Amino acid sequence: MFHIYDYAIGFIAGWGAHPVDMLQWWADNAGLKETIPAHYKGSGEIGIGGLFNTLTNWDVTCTYDNGLEMRFMDDQTAERLKPHPGVEPVHGTLFVGTKGWVKVNRGGWKVSDEKLYRLGKNPGSKRLDVSTNQRYNFIDSVISRKQPVDNLHSAVRSDIICHLSDICIREGKPITWDAEKETIVGNPEAAKRMHRPMRAPWTL
């Protein structure tokens, strides 16, 4: 959880990339026009006064241009706020819709209504690849040269969401992401946080 910002952004990406990745896996296959949310607004706590200076808690609302919202928070914040009564505020990704909710994590999935379990057995014509072991899936992909269940593009997008969440908290103001230009727009100071100063003679 505790890291030095010169070398990593901390738990928000080290842990956060996992639940965000499950959301991104869905988004990449749901036909959304936007690849990731465009607008980020949130708050959090940064370790101050010691060696570690990365986020320890966070609560960020990430909004797609079409209005769809994703709320990204750590477990402790979820336990304190309880944004969705009846849902255990533990590690995972929660999808909330008009017919209820579905929560998924590496241990399985839970639903608000048993009817949703039956829908899961017959989701329709579009089905995502299934893997029961991510390590074997990776090895199989190396051998077959086929994309793994969760590919590199999804992983990069998930990581960008984590970094943008961290930046909006550190800036203390909302930020906007331009997916075409792959940069933060309308806030030069926030955009600077996308790059780290490098020691000479190292350059990119």
Short mmCIF file of C-alpha atoms in Angstrom, two decimals:
data_model
loop_
_atom_site.label_atom_id
_atom_site.label_comp_id
_atom_site.label_asym_id
_atom_site.label_seq_id
_atom_site.Cartn_x
_atom_site.Cartn_y
_atom_site.Cartn_z
CA MET A 1 0.00 0.00 0.00
CA PHE A 2 2.78 2.45 0.86
CA HIS A 3 5.10 3.61 -1.89
CA ILE A 4 7.34 6.51 -2.88
CA TYR A 5 5.83 8.68 -5.61
CA ASP A 6 9.16 9.08 -7.40
CA TYR A 7 8.97 5.41 -8.35
CA ALA A 8 5.28 4.44 -8.35
CA ILE A 9 1.84 5.95 -7.82
CA GLY A 10 1.03 3.37 -5.17
CA PHE A 11 -1.93 1.20 -4.31
CA ILE A 12 -4.37 3.10 -6.52
CA ALA A 13 -2.67 1.48 -9.53
CA GLY A 14 -0.91 -1.48 -7.94
CA TRP A 15 -4.23 -2.73 -6.56
CA GLY A 16 -6.66 -0.55 -8.48
CA ALA A 17 -5.67 -1.86 -11.88
CA HIS A 18 -7.28 -5.23 -11.06
CA PRO A 19 -10.91 -4.16 -10.48
CA VAL A 20 -10.60 -1.46 -13.15
CA ASP A 21 -9.30 -4.11 -15.54
CA MET A 22 -12.47 -6.18 -15.07
CA LEU A 23 -14.55 -3.11 -15.88
CA GLN A 24 -12.38 -2.36 -18.90
CA TRP A 25 -12.73 -5.94 -20.15
CA TRP A 26 -16.49 -5.38 -20.21
CA ALA A 27 -16.20 -1.89 -21.74
CA ASP A 28 -13.95 -3.10 -24.55
CA ASN A 29 -16.59 -5.67 -25.51
CA ALA A 30 -19.76 -3.66 -24.85
CA GLY A 31 -19.63 -1.50 -27.94
CA LEU A 32 -18.91 1.75 -26.10
CA LYS A 33 -17.75 4.54 -28.39
CA GLU A 34 -15.29 5.79 -25.77
CA THR A 35 -12.39 3.55 -24.82
CA ILE A 36 -12.12 4.97 -21.28
CA PRO A 37 -13.91 7.65 -19.22
CA ALA A 38 -13.20 11.22 -20.29
CA HIS A 39 -13.89 13.14 -17.07
CA TYR A 40 -12.37 12.57 -13.61
CA LYS A 41 -13.32 14.17 -10.31
CA GLY A 42 -12.42 12.92 -6.85
CA SER A 43 -10.70 13.19 -3.52
CA GLY A 44 -8.24 11.14 -1.53
CA GLU A 45 -5.62 11.03 1.19
CA ILE A 46 -1.91 11.24 0.48
CA GLY A 47 0.65 10.01 2.98
CA ILE A 48 2.40 13.06 4.46
CA GLY A 49 5.23 13.40 6.96
CA GLY A 50 7.04 10.13 6.36
CA LEU A 51 8.88 8.26 3.67
CA PHE A 52 5.75 7.25 1.78
CA ASN A 53 3.80 9.82 -0.23
CA THR A 54 1.30 8.00 -2.43
CA LEU A 55 -2.48 7.81 -2.05
CA THR A 56 -3.74 5.68 0.82
CA ASN A 57 -7.47 6.28 0.21
CA TRP A 58 -9.43 7.57 -2.78
CA ASP A 59 -12.91 8.10 -4.19
CA VAL A 60 -13.06 9.14 -7.85
CA THR A 61 -16.01 9.49 -10.21
CA CYS A 62 -14.95 8.75 -13.79
CA THR A 63 -17.55 9.74 -16.39
CA TYR A 64 -17.78 8.73 -20.03
CA ASP A 65 -18.87 11.33 -22.57
CA ASN A 66 -22.21 9.52 -22.87
CA GLY A 67 -22.90 10.11 -19.16
CA LEU A 68 -22.11 6.59 -17.92
CA GLU A 69 -20.40 6.81 -14.54
CA MET A 70 -17.75 4.65 -12.95
CA ARG A 71 -16.97 5.15 -9.26
CA PHE A 72 -13.50 4.05 -8.24
CA MET A 73 -12.58 3.75 -4.57
CA ASP A 74 -10.44 1.74 -2.18
CA ASP A 75 -11.93 -0.89 0.14
CA GLN A 76 -11.68 1.25 3.29
CA THR A 77 -13.52 4.13 1.64
CA ALA A 78 -16.18 1.76 0.30
CA GLU A 79 -16.64 0.30 3.80
CA ARG A 80 -17.05 3.78 5.26
CA LEU A 81 -19.37 5.21 2.60
CA LYS A 82 -21.35 2.05 1.76
CA PRO A 83 -22.46 3.51 -1.59
CA HIS A 84 -24.61 0.47 -2.43
CA PRO A 85 -26.49 -0.99 0.58
CA GLY A 86 -26.59 -4.76 0.51
CA VAL A 87 -23.33 -5.10 -1.38
CA GLU A 88 -20.23 -6.19 0.51
CA PRO A 89 -17.68 -3.36 0.16
CA VAL A 90 -14.74 -5.64 -0.60
CA HIS A 91 -12.34 -6.02 -3.49
CA GLY A 92 -14.12 -6.40 -6.81
CA THR A 93 -16.01 -4.70 -9.62
CA LEU A 94 -19.68 -3.82 -9.23
CA PHE A 95 -21.98 -3.30 -12.23
CA VAL A 96 -25.23 -1.50 -11.36
CA GLY A 97 -28.10 -1.38 -13.83
CA THR A 98 -31.85 -0.92 -14.01
CA LYS A 99 -32.51 -4.59 -13.17
CA GLY A 100 -30.08 -4.90 -10.28
CA TRP A 101 -26.38 -5.40 -9.79
CA VAL A 102 -23.64 -7.93 -10.50
CA LYS A 103 -20.39 -8.02 -8.55
CA VAL A 104 -17.35 -9.87 -9.87
CA ASN A 105 -13.87 -10.59 -8.59
CA ARG A 106 -11.31 -13.32 -8.95
CA GLY A 107 -13.24 -15.45 -6.46
CA GLY A 108 -16.47 -15.51 -8.47
CA TRP A 109 -19.57 -13.37 -8.83
CA LYS A 110 -22.67 -12.35 -6.90
CA VAL A 111 -25.97 -10.88 -8.02
CA SER A 112 -28.81 -8.87 -6.50
CA ASP A 113 -31.46 -11.17 -7.98
CA GLU A 114 -31.29 -14.92 -8.63
CA LYS A 115 -32.81 -14.28 -12.07
CA LEU A 116 -29.53 -12.66 -13.09
CA TYR A 117 -27.73 -15.96 -12.47
CA ARG A 118 -29.95 -17.60 -15.06
CA LEU A 119 -29.24 -14.79 -17.51
CA GLY A 120 -25.55 -15.44 -16.96
CA LYS A 121 -25.98 -18.99 -18.23
CA ASN A 122 -27.57 -17.73 -21.44
CA PRO A 123 -26.18 -14.23 -22.12
CA GLY A 124 -27.14 -14.15 -25.79
CA SER A 125 -25.21 -14.31 -29.02
CA LYS A 126 -22.16 -12.42 -27.78
CA ARG A 127 -19.96 -14.38 -25.40
CA LEU A 128 -16.55 -13.46 -24.05
CA ASP A 129 -13.75 -15.98 -23.90
CA VAL A 130 -13.55 -17.92 -20.67
CA SER A 131 -10.40 -18.78 -18.75
CA THR A 132 -10.21 -20.60 -15.43
CA ASN A 133 -6.49 -19.95 -14.97
CA GLN A 134 -4.83 -16.70 -16.03
CA ARG A 135 -1.33 -18.21 -15.97
CA TYR A 136 -2.28 -21.05 -18.31
CA ASN A 137 -4.18 -18.61 -20.50
CA PHE A 138 -1.03 -16.49 -20.89
CA ILE A 139 1.13 -19.52 -21.72
CA ASP A 140 -1.47 -20.79 -24.21
CA SER A 141 -1.45 -17.36 -25.87
CA VAL A 142 2.34 -17.39 -26.20
CA ILE A 143 2.18 -20.81 -27.86
CA SER A 144 -0.85 -20.15 -30.09
CA ARG A 145 -0.05 -16.49 -30.84
CA LYS A 146 -3.69 -15.66 -30.04
CA GLN A 147 -4.73 -12.79 -27.79
CA PRO A 148 -5.24 -13.74 -24.13
CA VAL A 149 -8.63 -13.31 -22.49
CA ASP A 150 -7.50 -9.92 -21.23
CA ASN A 151 -5.23 -8.27 -23.77
CA LEU A 152 -2.57 -5.57 -23.66
CA HIS A 153 -4.89 -2.81 -24.91
CA SER A 154 -7.29 -3.43 -22.03
CA ALA A 155 -4.42 -3.46 -19.54
CA VAL A 156 -3.03 -0.14 -20.78
CA ARG A 157 -6.45 1.52 -20.65
CA SER A 158 -6.99 0.25 -17.12
CA ASP A 159 -3.66 1.70 -16.04
CA ILE A 160 -4.45 5.06 -17.66
CA ILE A 161 -7.68 5.26 -15.64
CA CYS A 162 -5.69 4.68 -12.43
CA HIS A 163 -3.12 7.34 -13.33
CA LEU A 164 -5.77 9.90 -14.28
CA SER A 165 -7.57 9.24 -10.99
CA ASP A 166 -4.33 9.87 -9.10
CA ILE A 167 -3.66 13.07 -11.06
CA CYS A 168 -7.11 14.58 -10.49
CA ILE A 169 -6.74 14.03 -6.73
CA ARG A 170 -3.27 15.57 -6.65
CA GLU A 171 -4.49 18.53 -8.71
CA GLY A 172 -7.50 18.99 -6.46
CA LYS A 173 -9.73 19.68 -9.44
CA PRO A 174 -11.54 17.79 -12.21
CA ILE A 175 -9.58 16.81 -15.32
CA THR A 176 -10.56 15.81 -18.84
CA TRP A 177 -8.90 13.15 -21.00
CA ASP A 178 -8.76 13.36 -24.80
CA ALA A 179 -8.59 9.77 -26.03
CA GLU A 180 -7.68 10.80 -29.58
CA LYS A 181 -4.72 12.92 -28.51
CA GLU A 182 -3.98 10.64 -25.53
CA THR A 183 -3.45 13.55 -23.17
CA ILE A 184 -5.13 15.65 -20.49
CA VAL A 185 -6.72 18.76 -22.02
CA GLY A 186 -7.64 22.14 -20.56
CA ASN A 187 -5.21 21.87 -17.64
CA PRO A 188 -1.51 22.25 -18.52
CA GLU A 189 -0.39 21.64 -14.93
CA ALA A 190 -2.27 18.35 -14.77
CA ALA A 191 -0.87 17.36 -18.17
CA LYS A 192 2.66 17.88 -16.82
CA ARG A 193 2.00 15.14 -14.27
CA MET A 194 1.86 12.63 -17.11
CA HIS A 195 5.64 12.87 -17.36
CA ARG A 196 8.40 12.55 -14.79
CA PRO A 197 11.62 14.61 -14.77
CA MET A 198 14.60 12.51 -15.78
CA ARG A 199 18.20 12.69 -14.64
CA ALA A 200 20.77 13.55 -17.29
CA PRO A 201 21.88 11.96 -19.50
CA TRP A 202 18.72 9.81 -19.59
CA THR A 203 16.02 10.86 -22.06
CA LEU A 204 13.03 9.41 -23.88
#
